[in-house]
Each structure stands twice: as structure tokens, then as C-alpha cells.
Coordinates of C-alpha atoms in Angstrom, one line a residue:
Chain X
M7 CA 244.2 118.1 132.6
N8 CA 244.0 114.3 133.4
S9 CA 245.6 114.8 136.8
P10 CA 243.4 113.5 139.6
F11 CA 243.8 116.9 141.3
R12 CA 242.6 120.0 139.5
Y13 CA 243.6 123.0 141.7
K14 CA 241.8 125.6 139.6
Q15 CA 238.5 123.7 139.9
L16 CA 238.9 123.1 143.6
I17 CA 239.9 126.7 144.3
Q18 CA 236.9 128.1 142.3
L19 CA 234.4 125.7 143.9
T20 CA 235.7 126.4 147.4
L21 CA 235.6 130.2 146.7
A22 CA 232.1 129.9 145.2
Y23 CA 230.6 128.1 148.3
F24 CA 232.6 130.3 150.7
R25 CA 231.2 133.5 149.0
Q26 CA 227.7 132.0 149.1
I27 CA 228.0 131.7 152.9
I28 CA 229.5 135.1 153.7
R29 CA 227.1 136.9 151.4
E30 CA 224.1 135.4 153.2
P31 CA 223.4 137.5 156.4
G32 CA 221.0 134.8 157.7
V33 CA 223.7 132.2 157.6
L34 CA 226.1 134.4 159.6
F35 CA 223.4 135.1 162.1
W36 CA 222.5 131.5 162.7
G37 CA 226.1 130.3 162.6
I38 CA 227.8 132.9 164.7
A39 CA 225.4 135.3 166.4
F40 CA 222.7 132.8 167.5
P41 CA 225.1 130.4 169.4
I42 CA 226.6 133.5 171.1
L43 CA 223.2 134.8 172.1
M44 CA 222.2 131.4 173.3
S45 CA 225.3 131.1 175.5
L46 CA 224.7 134.6 176.8
G47 CA 221.1 133.9 177.6
L48 CA 221.6 130.5 179.2
G49 CA 224.9 131.5 180.8
L50 CA 223.3 134.5 182.5
A51 CA 220.2 132.5 183.5
F52 CA 222.3 129.8 185.2
T53 CA 225.3 131.7 186.5
K54 CA 223.5 134.6 188.2
K55 CA 221.8 134.1 191.5
A56 CA 218.2 134.3 190.4
D57 CA 215.3 135.4 192.6
I58 CA 212.3 133.2 192.6
F59 CA 208.8 134.6 192.5
R60 CA 205.8 132.2 193.0
D61 CA 202.1 132.7 193.4
V62 CA 200.3 130.4 195.8
A63 CA 196.5 130.0 195.9
W64 CA 195.2 130.2 199.4
I65 CA 191.8 128.5 199.5
K66 CA 188.9 130.1 201.4
T67 CA 187.3 127.8 203.9
Q68 CA 183.5 127.5 203.2
N69 CA 181.0 129.8 205.1
I70 CA 183.7 131.7 207.0
P71 CA 184.3 135.4 206.3
A72 CA 187.5 136.0 204.4
S73 CA 188.8 138.1 207.3
Q74 CA 188.5 135.2 209.6
E75 CA 189.2 132.1 207.6
G76 CA 192.5 130.4 207.2
S77 CA 193.5 131.5 210.6
L78 CA 196.6 129.4 210.9
I79 CA 198.1 130.8 207.7
R80 CA 196.8 134.3 208.3
T81 CA 198.3 134.3 211.8
F82 CA 201.6 133.1 210.5
L83 CA 201.7 135.8 207.7
E84 CA 200.7 138.6 210.0
E85 CA 203.1 137.5 212.7
H86 CA 205.9 137.6 210.2
Q87 CA 205.0 141.0 208.7
A88 CA 203.8 139.7 205.4
K89 CA 202.8 142.7 203.3
A90 CA 199.1 142.8 202.6
E91 CA 198.0 144.5 199.4
K92 CA 195.1 144.5 196.9
D93 CA 195.3 143.6 193.3
K94 CA 193.6 145.6 190.5
D95 CA 190.4 143.7 191.1
G96 CA 190.4 144.6 194.8
N97 CA 191.4 141.1 196.0
L98 CA 193.6 140.9 199.0
Y99 CA 196.9 139.1 198.8
Y100 CA 199.9 138.7 201.1
R101 CA 203.5 138.8 200.1
L102 CA 206.4 137.3 202.0
T103 CA 210.1 137.1 201.0
I104 CA 212.7 134.6 202.3
L105 CA 216.0 136.3 201.9
N106 CA 219.1 134.2 201.1
D107 CA 222.4 135.4 199.8
K108 CA 223.5 131.9 198.5
L109 CA 220.3 130.5 197.0
G110 CA 218.7 133.8 196.0
N111 CA 215.6 135.3 197.5
T112 CA 212.2 133.6 197.2
T113 CA 209.1 135.7 197.3
F114 CA 205.7 134.0 197.8
T115 CA 202.4 135.8 196.9
F116 CA 199.5 134.2 198.8
R117 CA 196.3 134.9 196.8
I118 CA 193.0 134.2 198.5
M119 CA 190.6 132.5 196.1
D120 CA 188.1 129.7 195.8
W121 CA 189.0 126.2 194.7
Q122 CA 187.5 126.6 191.2
K123 CA 189.4 129.7 190.4
A124 CA 192.6 128.1 191.8
M125 CA 192.2 125.2 189.5
V126 CA 191.8 127.4 186.5
M127 CA 194.9 129.3 187.4
L128 CA 196.9 126.1 188.0
K129 CA 195.8 124.8 184.6
R130 CA 196.9 128.0 183.0
G131 CA 200.3 127.7 184.6
N132 CA 199.9 130.9 186.7
L133 CA 200.6 129.0 189.9
T134 CA 201.9 125.6 190.9
M135 CA 200.7 125.3 194.5
I136 CA 197.3 125.4 196.3
I137 CA 197.3 125.6 200.1
G138 CA 194.4 125.3 202.6
E139 CA 193.7 124.2 206.1
N140 CA 192.0 121.1 207.4
N141 CA 191.6 120.3 211.1
G142 CA 194.2 122.9 212.1
K143 CA 196.8 121.6 209.7
I144 CA 198.1 123.1 206.4
E145 CA 197.5 121.0 203.3
Y146 CA 199.4 121.3 200.1
H147 CA 197.8 120.5 196.7
F148 CA 200.2 120.1 193.8
D149 CA 201.5 117.8 191.1
P150 CA 204.2 115.8 192.9
L151 CA 205.8 115.0 189.5
N152 CA 206.4 118.7 188.8
P153 CA 209.9 119.6 190.0
D154 CA 209.0 123.2 190.5
A155 CA 206.0 122.3 192.6
Q156 CA 208.2 120.0 194.6
L157 CA 210.7 122.8 195.3
I158 CA 207.9 125.2 196.3
Y159 CA 206.4 122.6 198.6
L160 CA 209.8 122.1 200.3
K161 CA 210.4 125.8 200.7
L162 CA 206.8 126.5 201.9
S163 CA 206.6 123.6 204.4
D164 CA 210.0 124.5 205.7
L165 CA 208.9 128.1 206.1
F166 CA 205.7 127.2 208.0
Q167 CA 207.6 124.8 210.3
N168 CA 210.7 126.8 210.7
P169 CA 210.0 130.5 210.4
S170 CA 213.6 131.3 211.3
V171 CA 214.5 130.9 207.6
L172 CA 213.0 134.4 207.1
T173 CA 215.7 136.0 209.1
Q174 CA 218.5 133.5 208.6
N175 CA 219.5 135.3 205.4
S176 CA 222.3 132.9 204.6
N177 CA 223.2 129.2 204.8
P178 CA 226.7 128.9 206.3
D179 CA 226.7 125.2 205.4
I180 CA 226.5 126.0 201.6
K181 CA 230.0 126.5 200.2
P182 CA 229.5 127.7 196.6
L183 CA 231.7 126.2 193.9
T184 CA 232.8 129.0 191.6
V185 CA 236.0 127.5 190.1
T186 CA 236.2 127.2 186.3
G187 CA 234.8 124.0 185.1
T188 CA 232.1 123.5 187.7
R189 CA 229.6 126.1 186.5
Y190 CA 226.7 125.5 184.2
I191 CA 228.3 127.7 181.5
D192 CA 231.3 125.4 181.5
F193 CA 229.1 122.5 180.8
L194 CA 227.0 124.4 178.2
V195 CA 229.7 125.8 175.9
P196 CA 231.3 122.5 174.8
G197 CA 227.7 121.3 174.1
L198 CA 226.9 124.3 172.1
I199 CA 230.2 123.9 170.1
A200 CA 229.3 120.2 169.4
M201 CA 225.7 121.1 168.4
G202 CA 227.0 123.9 166.2
V203 CA 229.2 121.4 164.3
M204 CA 226.3 119.0 163.7
M205 CA 223.7 121.6 162.7
S206 CA 226.2 123.5 160.5
I207 CA 227.3 120.4 158.7
M208 CA 223.9 118.8 158.3
W209 CA 222.3 121.9 156.9
G210 CA 225.3 123.3 155.2
I211 CA 226.3 120.1 153.3
S212 CA 223.1 117.9 153.2
Y213 CA 220.7 120.7 152.4
E214 CA 223.1 122.4 149.9
I215 CA 223.6 119.2 147.9
I216 CA 219.8 118.4 147.8
D217 CA 219.1 122.0 146.8
N218 CA 221.8 121.9 144.1
R219 CA 220.2 118.7 142.8
A220 CA 216.7 120.1 143.0
K221 CA 217.6 123.1 140.9
K222 CA 219.6 121.0 138.4
L223 CA 222.9 122.7 139.3
L224 CA 224.5 119.3 140.1
R225 CA 223.4 117.9 136.8
R226 CA 224.7 121.0 135.0
M227 CA 228.1 120.7 136.8
V228 CA 228.6 117.1 136.1
A229 CA 228.0 117.7 132.4
T230 CA 231.4 119.5 132.4
P231 CA 234.8 117.9 133.1
M232 CA 234.4 119.0 136.8
K233 CA 235.8 116.3 139.1
K234 CA 232.9 115.1 141.2
S235 CA 235.2 114.6 144.2
H236 CA 236.3 118.2 144.0
Y237 CA 232.7 119.4 144.4
L238 CA 232.3 117.4 147.6
I239 CA 235.8 118.3 148.9
A240 CA 235.0 122.0 148.4
L241 CA 231.6 121.8 150.2
I242 CA 233.1 119.9 153.1
T243 CA 236.2 122.2 153.3
V244 CA 234.1 125.4 153.3
R245 CA 231.8 124.0 156.0
I246 CA 234.5 122.7 158.3
G247 CA 236.4 126.0 157.8
M248 CA 233.2 127.9 158.8
N249 CA 232.8 125.6 161.8
F250 CA 236.3 126.6 163.1
V251 CA 235.3 130.3 162.7
E252 CA 231.9 129.9 164.3
S253 CA 233.2 127.9 167.2
G254 CA 236.2 130.3 167.5
F255 CA 233.8 133.3 167.9
L256 CA 231.7 131.4 170.5
F257 CA 234.8 130.5 172.5
L258 CA 236.2 134.0 172.3
F259 CA 232.9 135.5 173.5
T260 CA 232.4 133.1 176.4
W261 CA 236.1 133.5 177.3
L262 CA 235.6 137.3 177.6
A263 CA 232.1 137.1 179.1
F264 CA 232.4 134.1 181.4
G265 CA 236.1 133.3 181.7
I266 CA 235.7 129.9 179.9
K267 CA 239.0 128.1 179.6
V268 CA 240.3 125.0 177.9
Q269 CA 241.8 123.1 180.8
G270 CA 243.2 120.2 178.7
S271 CA 245.2 119.8 175.5
V272 CA 244.3 122.3 172.8
T273 CA 245.7 119.9 170.2
A274 CA 243.5 117.1 171.5
L275 CA 240.5 119.5 171.4
L276 CA 241.2 120.4 167.7
T277 CA 241.6 116.7 166.9
I278 CA 238.3 115.6 168.3
F279 CA 236.7 118.7 166.9
M280 CA 238.0 117.7 163.4
A281 CA 236.8 114.1 164.0
G282 CA 233.3 115.4 164.8
N283 CA 233.3 117.4 161.6
I284 CA 234.4 114.3 159.6
S285 CA 231.7 112.2 161.2
F286 CA 228.9 114.6 160.5
A287 CA 230.2 115.3 157.0
G288 CA 230.0 111.6 156.2
I289 CA 226.5 111.4 157.6
A290 CA 225.5 114.5 155.7
I291 CA 226.7 113.1 152.4
F292 CA 224.9 109.9 153.1
M293 CA 221.6 111.6 154.0
S294 CA 221.7 113.8 150.8
S295 CA 222.9 111.1 148.5
H296 CA 219.6 110.4 146.8
T297 CA 216.7 112.8 147.1
A298 CA 216.1 115.8 144.9
K299 CA 213.3 117.2 147.0
T300 CA 214.2 119.8 149.6
E301 CA 211.0 118.9 151.7
I302 CA 212.3 115.3 152.0
G303 CA 215.8 116.8 152.8
N304 CA 214.3 118.8 155.6
G305 CA 212.7 115.7 157.1
L306 CA 215.9 113.6 156.8
I307 CA 218.0 116.3 158.4
N308 CA 215.6 116.7 161.3
L309 CA 215.3 112.9 161.6
V310 CA 219.0 112.8 162.3
S311 CA 219.7 116.0 164.2
M312 CA 216.6 116.4 166.4
P313 CA 216.9 113.2 168.5
M314 CA 220.6 113.9 169.1
M315 CA 220.0 117.5 170.0
V316 CA 217.5 116.5 172.6
L317 CA 219.2 113.4 174.0
S318 CA 222.9 114.0 173.6
G319 CA 223.4 116.1 176.7
I320 CA 223.9 119.5 175.0
F321 CA 221.9 121.6 177.5
F322 CA 221.5 119.2 180.4
S323 CA 223.3 115.9 181.3
Y324 CA 221.9 112.8 179.6
H325 CA 222.4 111.0 183.0
N326 CA 218.9 112.3 183.8
F327 CA 217.5 109.8 181.3
P328 CA 216.7 106.2 182.4
D329 CA 219.7 104.0 182.9
W330 CA 218.8 101.6 180.0
S331 CA 218.9 104.5 177.5
Q332 CA 222.2 105.9 178.5
S333 CA 224.4 103.3 176.8
I334 CA 222.5 104.0 173.6
I335 CA 222.7 107.7 173.9
Q336 CA 226.5 107.5 174.5
K337 CA 226.9 105.9 171.1
F338 CA 225.4 108.9 169.2
P339 CA 228.0 110.9 167.3
L340 CA 226.8 114.1 168.9
T341 CA 227.1 112.6 172.4
M342 CA 230.7 111.4 171.6
L343 CA 231.6 114.8 170.3
A344 CA 230.0 116.7 173.1
D345 CA 231.5 114.4 175.8
G346 CA 234.9 114.6 174.1
V347 CA 235.0 118.3 173.8
R348 CA 233.6 118.7 177.3
S349 CA 236.3 116.4 178.7
V350 CA 239.0 118.6 177.2
F351 CA 237.4 121.8 178.3
I352 CA 236.5 121.0 181.8
E353 CA 238.2 117.8 182.9
G354 CA 241.6 118.7 181.5
A355 CA 241.6 115.7 179.1
G356 CA 244.4 115.0 176.6
F357 CA 245.0 112.6 173.7
A358 CA 244.8 109.5 175.9
E359 CA 241.2 110.3 176.9
I360 CA 239.9 111.3 173.4
T361 CA 241.7 108.7 171.2
I362 CA 238.8 106.2 171.2
P363 CA 236.0 108.7 170.5
T364 CA 238.1 110.4 167.9
L365 CA 238.7 107.1 166.0
I366 CA 235.0 106.1 166.3
L367 CA 233.8 109.5 165.1
A368 CA 236.2 109.5 162.1
G369 CA 235.3 105.9 161.4
I370 CA 231.5 106.7 161.4
G371 CA 232.3 109.6 159.0
I372 CA 234.3 107.5 156.6
I373 CA 231.8 104.6 156.5
F374 CA 228.8 106.9 155.9
F375 CA 230.8 108.8 153.3
I376 CA 231.7 105.7 151.3
A377 CA 228.1 104.3 151.6
G378 CA 226.7 107.7 150.5
L379 CA 229.0 107.8 147.4
K380 CA 227.8 104.3 146.4
I381 CA 224.3 105.5 146.1
F382 CA 224.9 109.1 145.2
R383 CA 222.7 110.6 142.5
W384 CA 224.4 113.3 140.5
H385 CA 221.3 114.2 138.6
Chain P
M1 CA 224.7 118.4 104.3
P2 CA 228.0 116.9 103.5
Q3 CA 227.9 113.1 104.1
E4 CA 231.2 112.9 106.2
N5 CA 231.3 111.0 109.4
P6 CA 228.5 112.1 111.7
V7 CA 229.3 114.0 114.9
I8 CA 226.5 112.3 116.7
E9 CA 225.1 108.9 115.7
V10 CA 222.1 107.3 117.4
K11 CA 221.5 103.7 116.4
N12 CA 218.3 101.9 117.3
V13 CA 218.1 103.4 120.7
V14 CA 215.4 102.3 123.2
K15 CA 214.8 103.6 126.7
S16 CA 212.1 102.8 129.2
F17 CA 211.3 104.1 132.7
K18 CA 209.3 101.5 134.6
T19 CA 206.2 101.0 132.5
V20 CA 206.8 104.0 130.2
Q21 CA 208.7 103.5 126.9
A22 CA 210.2 107.0 126.5
V23 CA 212.3 106.3 123.3
R24 CA 211.3 103.4 121.0
G25 CA 214.0 102.6 118.5
V26 CA 215.4 106.0 117.3
N27 CA 218.0 106.4 114.6
L28 CA 219.6 109.8 114.1
R29 CA 222.8 111.1 112.4
I30 CA 223.9 114.7 113.0
F31 CA 226.8 116.2 111.1
Q32 CA 229.3 119.0 111.8
G33 CA 227.8 122.5 111.7
Q34 CA 224.3 121.1 111.5
F35 CA 221.6 122.7 113.7
V36 CA 218.9 120.1 114.5
A37 CA 215.6 120.7 116.1
L38 CA 213.9 117.9 118.0
L39 CA 210.3 119.1 117.7
G40 CA 207.6 117.5 119.7
P41 CA 205.1 118.0 122.5
N42 CA 205.7 117.4 126.2
G43 CA 206.4 113.7 126.9
A44 CA 207.5 113.0 123.3
G45 CA 210.8 111.7 124.4
K46 CA 213.0 114.7 123.4
T47 CA 214.6 115.2 126.7
T48 CA 215.3 111.5 127.3
L49 CA 217.0 111.3 123.9
V50 CA 219.1 114.4 124.6
E51 CA 220.0 113.0 128.1
M52 CA 221.2 109.8 126.4
I53 CA 223.3 111.8 123.9
E54 CA 224.6 113.9 126.9
G55 CA 225.6 110.7 128.6
I56 CA 223.6 111.0 131.8
Q57 CA 221.1 108.2 130.8
K58 CA 222.1 104.9 129.3
P59 CA 220.1 103.4 126.5
D60 CA 218.4 100.1 127.3
E61 CA 219.1 99.0 123.7
G62 CA 221.1 100.5 120.8
E63 CA 224.2 102.6 120.7
I64 CA 225.2 106.2 120.7
Y65 CA 228.4 107.5 119.2
I66 CA 229.8 111.0 119.8
L67 CA 232.6 111.7 117.3
G68 CA 232.7 107.9 116.8
K69 CA 233.2 107.2 120.5
K70 CA 230.9 105.7 123.0
W71 CA 230.4 107.3 126.4
K72 CA 231.8 104.4 128.3
G73 CA 235.5 105.0 129.0
N74 CA 235.5 108.4 127.2
D75 CA 233.5 110.4 129.7
D76 CA 236.2 113.0 130.5
E77 CA 237.2 113.5 126.9
L78 CA 233.6 113.9 125.6
R79 CA 232.6 116.3 128.4
K80 CA 235.2 118.7 127.2
I81 CA 233.6 119.1 123.7
I82 CA 230.0 119.3 124.7
G83 CA 228.1 122.4 125.8
L84 CA 224.7 122.1 127.5
S85 CA 221.9 124.3 128.5
L86 CA 218.9 122.9 130.3
Q87 CA 215.3 124.2 130.3
E88 CA 215.8 125.7 133.7
T89 CA 219.1 125.7 135.6
R90 CA 219.4 127.8 138.8
F91 CA 223.0 128.6 139.5
I92 CA 224.5 129.7 142.9
D93 CA 222.3 132.6 143.9
K94 CA 224.9 134.8 145.6
L95 CA 227.6 134.6 143.0
T96 CA 227.9 137.3 140.4
V97 CA 227.6 136.6 136.7
R98 CA 231.4 137.0 136.3
E99 CA 232.1 134.6 139.3
T100 CA 229.6 132.0 137.9
I101 CA 231.3 132.1 134.5
K102 CA 234.7 131.9 136.1
L103 CA 233.6 128.9 138.2
F104 CA 232.5 127.0 135.1
A105 CA 235.5 128.2 133.1
S106 CA 237.7 126.5 135.8
F107 CA 236.0 123.2 135.0
F108 CA 237.4 123.5 131.4
E109 CA 240.7 125.0 132.6
L110 CA 239.9 128.2 130.7
D111 CA 241.4 131.6 131.5
D112 CA 239.5 134.8 132.5
A113 CA 239.8 136.3 129.0
R114 CA 237.4 133.5 127.6
G115 CA 235.0 134.3 130.4
E116 CA 234.9 138.0 129.5
E117 CA 234.5 137.1 125.8
I118 CA 231.5 134.9 126.7
I119 CA 229.9 137.7 128.8
S120 CA 230.2 139.9 125.8
I121 CA 228.7 137.3 123.4
V122 CA 225.6 136.8 125.5
G123 CA 225.3 140.5 126.2
L124 CA 225.6 140.5 130.0
E125 CA 228.4 143.1 130.3
E126 CA 226.2 145.4 132.3
K127 CA 225.2 142.6 134.6
K128 CA 228.5 141.0 135.2
K129 CA 228.7 142.2 138.8
S130 CA 225.1 141.4 139.6
Y131 CA 224.2 138.4 141.7
V132 CA 222.6 135.6 139.7
V133 CA 219.5 135.7 141.9
N134 CA 218.9 139.3 140.7
L135 CA 218.8 138.4 137.0
S136 CA 215.6 138.2 135.0
G137 CA 214.5 134.9 133.5
G138 CA 215.9 135.9 130.1
Q139 CA 219.2 137.1 131.5
R140 CA 219.5 133.9 133.5
Q141 CA 218.9 131.8 130.3
R142 CA 221.5 133.9 128.5
L143 CA 224.0 133.2 131.3
A144 CA 223.2 129.4 131.0
L145 CA 223.8 129.7 127.2
G146 CA 227.0 131.5 127.8
I147 CA 228.2 128.8 130.1
A148 CA 227.2 126.2 127.5
L149 CA 229.4 128.1 124.9
L150 CA 232.4 128.6 127.3
N151 CA 234.4 125.6 125.9
N152 CA 233.8 126.4 122.2
P153 CA 231.8 123.1 122.1
K154 CA 231.8 120.9 119.1
I155 CA 228.3 119.8 120.2
L156 CA 225.8 122.1 121.8
L157 CA 222.7 120.5 123.4
L158 CA 219.9 122.9 124.3
D159 CA 216.9 121.5 126.1
E160 CA 214.0 123.9 125.6
P161 CA 216.2 127.0 126.1
T162 CA 213.4 129.5 125.6
T163 CA 210.5 127.9 127.3
G164 CA 208.8 130.3 129.6
L165 CA 210.6 133.4 128.2
D166 CA 208.9 136.4 126.9
P167 CA 209.2 137.1 123.1
N168 CA 212.0 139.6 123.5
A169 CA 214.1 137.4 125.7
R170 CA 213.4 134.5 123.2
R171 CA 214.6 136.6 120.3
E172 CA 217.8 137.6 122.2
I173 CA 218.6 133.8 122.6
W174 CA 217.9 133.2 118.9
A175 CA 220.2 136.1 117.9
I176 CA 223.1 134.5 120.0
L177 CA 222.5 131.1 118.3
Q178 CA 222.3 132.6 114.8
G179 CA 225.6 134.3 115.5
L180 CA 227.1 131.0 116.6
K181 CA 225.9 129.3 113.4
I182 CA 227.6 131.9 111.3
R183 CA 231.0 131.9 113.0
S184 CA 231.5 128.3 114.2
Q185 CA 231.3 124.7 113.1
T186 CA 229.4 123.7 116.2
S187 CA 226.7 121.1 115.8
M188 CA 223.5 121.8 117.8
I189 CA 220.6 119.8 119.0
L190 CA 217.7 121.9 120.2
T191 CA 214.6 120.4 121.8
T192 CA 211.6 122.7 121.5
H193 CA 207.9 122.7 121.1
Y194 CA 208.0 126.1 119.4
M195 CA 207.6 125.6 115.7
E196 CA 208.9 129.1 115.0
E197 CA 212.1 128.4 116.9
A198 CA 212.8 125.3 114.9
E199 CA 212.1 127.1 111.6
K200 CA 214.3 130.1 112.4
L201 CA 217.3 128.3 113.9
C202 CA 217.6 124.9 112.5
D203 CA 218.5 123.4 109.1
H204 CA 217.3 119.9 110.0
I205 CA 214.1 119.2 111.8
V206 CA 213.2 116.0 113.5
I207 CA 209.5 115.5 114.5
I208 CA 209.2 113.2 117.4
D209 CA 206.2 111.8 119.3
N210 CA 205.7 108.9 121.7
G211 CA 209.4 108.1 121.5
L212 CA 209.4 107.7 117.8
I213 CA 210.8 109.9 115.0
L214 CA 207.8 110.6 112.7
R215 CA 209.5 112.7 110.1
E216 CA 212.9 114.4 109.6
G217 CA 214.4 116.7 107.0
T218 CA 214.8 120.3 106.1
L219 CA 211.8 122.6 106.6
K220 CA 211.2 122.6 102.8
E221 CA 211.4 118.8 102.6
L222 CA 209.0 118.3 105.5
L223 CA 206.4 120.8 104.1
S224 CA 206.6 119.3 100.6
D225 CA 206.4 115.7 101.9
E226 CA 203.8 113.9 99.8
N227 CA 203.5 111.2 102.4
A228 CA 202.4 113.6 105.2
G229 CA 199.0 112.1 105.2
Q230 CA 197.0 110.9 108.1
P231 CA 198.2 107.4 109.0
G232 CA 195.8 104.7 108.0
T233 CA 193.6 107.1 106.0
G234 CA 195.5 106.8 102.7
R235 CA 194.9 110.6 102.2
H236 CA 197.8 112.7 101.0
S237 CA 197.8 116.4 101.8
K238 CA 200.2 119.4 101.5
V239 CA 200.8 121.3 104.7
S240 CA 201.8 125.0 105.1
N241 CA 203.7 124.9 108.4
L242 CA 205.2 122.5 111.0
D243 CA 202.2 122.8 113.3
D244 CA 199.9 121.6 110.6
L245 CA 202.3 118.8 109.7
F246 CA 202.4 117.7 113.3
T247 CA 198.6 117.8 113.5
V248 CA 198.4 115.7 110.3
L249 CA 200.9 113.2 111.6
T250 CA 199.6 112.8 115.1
G251 CA 196.1 114.2 115.1
R252 CA 197.2 116.5 117.9
H253 CA 198.7 120.0 118.1
L254 CA 202.3 120.6 119.3
H255 CA 201.3 122.4 122.4
E256 CA 198.8 119.8 123.7

């Protein structure tokens, strides 16, 4: 009974928290189904050649009948067999499609309207570009900081200057990269795995502890000869075990659906995955060490997880952020985990490449775990 | 009560929280088999006193002995002989009654047979496969009491175990505790602000208010106390029940 290790307690605690998870359909949905749906949605969105449809406001010139104004644009559209139709309000519009087997087709709908109406539609996000004519030249009105508007401008101006794009149908100079590791889905899946580890541990351990404290279950448990360490070991074990299952399902699905492969060492992948789990488990214990209010717990968990989720390059590379910020972002545990997992998945990395991030992640976990235990409130 | 060594001895205990003095020099001796009620209104200091006896709060001054031992250095040993039920404990929602009992039994290294026995004692046989979240308030409190009794405790600490329960559920809890008194030598401290509960279950009643013990004794002793007059008035009056006594002692009702 005085042994530092009490198997019966540990087994029952582990079973209890495992049962709690598998009996909660919501937990299984958010842990397993949601990441799979996210990978499916984003994977399809970024791996299929998507057609682009954009509305463009074509401004009437003052005091000129609609049938005569905008002659340069009208002439261009009619010359190139743009399809003229009327919308449900009886307004005329033209539709023109640039066919392209590499980049996907782009269809522009040129809607004739006045400036005021065009501005209203632009503010509502119904269109990103307004065109008109001035002194025989086409003018483009758009927000130059909007990447979509930039793209539309480049496509439209190219179209008006070089109408051959309409019949070109292909760009022989574009050589699509389709090998495993270079697609968006290859970038995305390691990020989703890393994010899943963080979210699962932060909510599964931090929130569970705070909730147990709030409902006085912690106090009730420590009034028995339960080993306090066994409570924490059981919670962490169950959560890490579930992370292996959840990540396994995500990998299995993306392997079947998108042909995702681990190009580097599987053992190295498991090692950095485990280090990531340790890191977030330590942070989770620290964050939940004191409060007994679930509302404060929510805030603390979001305080830690939200900035990392946005900045750590889960969905898009953090290299798009300013240079000065990147060295900070690279030190986030989630960035280290995502970069490490990604390097094994798509760069073929092995132990040599992941040793440093693995040690740092494990170190972060241990430091936070010890600090958390120092200030831990059991009741 | 036989004057052997007390099971619990509280000596000149003082406890403050920031500016509030919750317990102000309390002395208390509880003997084997004695059921003691700590009777007082909210904020009287009952729970703080029980938490110090339970070992989760440390007194600022004074000493507490459990079977002659202090908490310091004897934590593991003392936890094995204490049973505890709080006013409101919520267990793991998606565990069944039997799994919850089994979890707590594992903390005391007890076998499944003891768990089944406890389920029977607290009358939850029909609910043993139900999830805790689906139990009524009374059933949940019976489960909490069952868990408190798992280890055949020498000391049972019950902090307002029937607060918020309907009369039927309250009587079910009383029946379990009356059965325990008949068949065991467990000593019990029950905090309550229900006078009827103290009268029915306990053979020693301690009236506490503002962190001080105002009176203690058996129900008969308290009601026949010639000194139960209003402090400072010099008047002496007989009282017919504990509520009246409390009013005479403090000028307030128990439920205020």
C-alpha cells in the first residue's frame, strides 16, 4: 500500500477518463471526425482545379444611352462573342469565359450599373472590381491591397490587351507539380496533426482539471489515499493515447483520399509527436494549476492556443508574416511541432533533423509541468 | 460518552481568511461512536472547522489530533480511516454508479465485493448501471455517502449532506446514517443548519456561530441549560427546541 506506484488506482483512473471520452459523442466528433472533414474540405478546395467566377461592375458613362456607352469594352465583348443576357431585374450583362486547363477557367460577368450602385455592391463584397472608360482607355477601380482584386486586375487587363488568352486554352510553359509532398494537402495534414495535439491536450487536460476542481471532484479524490501523481498520469496517458488514435484516423483517411505519405523516418515522426504531446501536457498542467472557474479556464486555454493556431503555419506558411516576427513564431511549441512533423512527412527528415526541436519541446513540457505542480491547487 | 482517548481532538484552533476570522479559538473532543452535529447558520465556520479536521486547511493557531496524530507526516495513514461527503460533489458524468464506486474503491485498494455491498447499503442496486449524470439529487447524494462509507471509516465527515434535497431524499440519507450508528463504531461529524437533522441523528450537538462554539452537549442538556439566556441581559429562559435556543443565544434564526 505504501508503494509509490499503485497499479489498481492508476488502471481505474485511466479507465475512468478513457470511458468518459469514448462515451461522449461530441468529443469523438471534434477529435476524429472534424479534423477529417477539415482535411477533406481544404484538401479538395486546394487540390482540385477550381473555376473562378467574378462579377465586374461596368460603369455607364454619363448622358450616353446604355446601348452606345462604353464602346471600347462593348466592342471587345461583342467581338469575342461574349454572351449577353438579362438578369431577373431586366438589366443587361455580358459573360465571357477564359478557358485554361492548367489554371482553371475564369468567367467574368460584366454588369452595367452606375457608380453609386457599384460602390454598394463592392462594399457588400459582391464584386471586387469596377471598370469604366476615360479618353478611350479602360480604367480599373479596386483595392490594390486586396489579393483577389489584384488577380482579377491582372487577368482582366491581360484579357483586354491580349485577347488570344481566350482561345489559348492552355499554358504550355506551366509544368504542374503533382508529386507527393508538393501539394497543399501535403502541407496541411502535418499542420492539422500538430494542431489536433495542441487542442486535444489543452482542452482535454486543462479544462478537465479545472472542471474537476470546480465541481469539487478533485477535493473529493484527494481526501482519499489516491496518489496525486496517478491522477495526472492517468489524464495525460488517456489524452496522449487518444491523440495517437485521432491522428491515426486522420492519417489513414488522407492516405486513402489523397495518397499522403510519410517520406521520412516513422520512428522520428513518433518521437517528435510524443515530444509535442509532452510539451502541451506540461503547458496544460501549468495553465490549469490554480483556477477553479471554468470561465477563466476557457480564457486561459484560448490565450495559449489561439495565437499559435493563427501564427504557427497550420493552414498557410508563417513565412507570409513580416520577417521580424518569424524568429518569434518559430519558437512557439506549435510551430516547432508542426515544422517537425511536416519535415518528416514531406521533406523525408529523420532523427538528425528533429533532435533539437524534440529536445526543446520535451524540455518546455517538463519545465511547465514542474512549475505547474509547484502552484497546483488540489481543492 | 465514555471518557477514553478522543478520536478527534481540536485544541484552541484559530483560522482566518484575509480579513475574516472564520474560526476563533475552538476546542472540541469527539469520541469513538459519537455522532456530533455542528449546528450553525451559513458563515458560522462549520465548513472551515471540518476542512481543518479533514486536513485540507491548516489552522493558523492551535492543534488538531486524529487518533492522537497530527496531519503532518501522517497524511496517507489518516486518509485511509476518514470518510467524507461534501455538500455537493459532482462525480464523472459518464461513469456508471458501479464504475464510480469501483474507482473510489481502488483508492483504498478494496475489492469489488465491498463496492457491491456499499451499493446495497445506499440502496442504489437498481441504478448501478446508470450514468451518474442521470441520477437525481438524492441518488447522487446517496452515492456520495456510499463512497464516504467505502473504507469502513473510523471517522465520517459529512458537510451538509442533505442541503437542497427534498424531504424524502433527506429521510433516505438519515436512514442510512441511523443504520450506520447501530452497526458500527464510526464517529461522525455532521455540519448542518437543519435542527431536525441534528436532533434525529446526533447524540452530541455543537452550536457554532461567528467561529465560536456557543454551547455543546446532548439535546437534553442543551434544552435544559439554565444559562441559555440572552448574553448581557441577565435573563434566564427555558427553550423548547434548538432553533429557539439558537435564537436566544444569537438573536438570529438558524436559517438567516
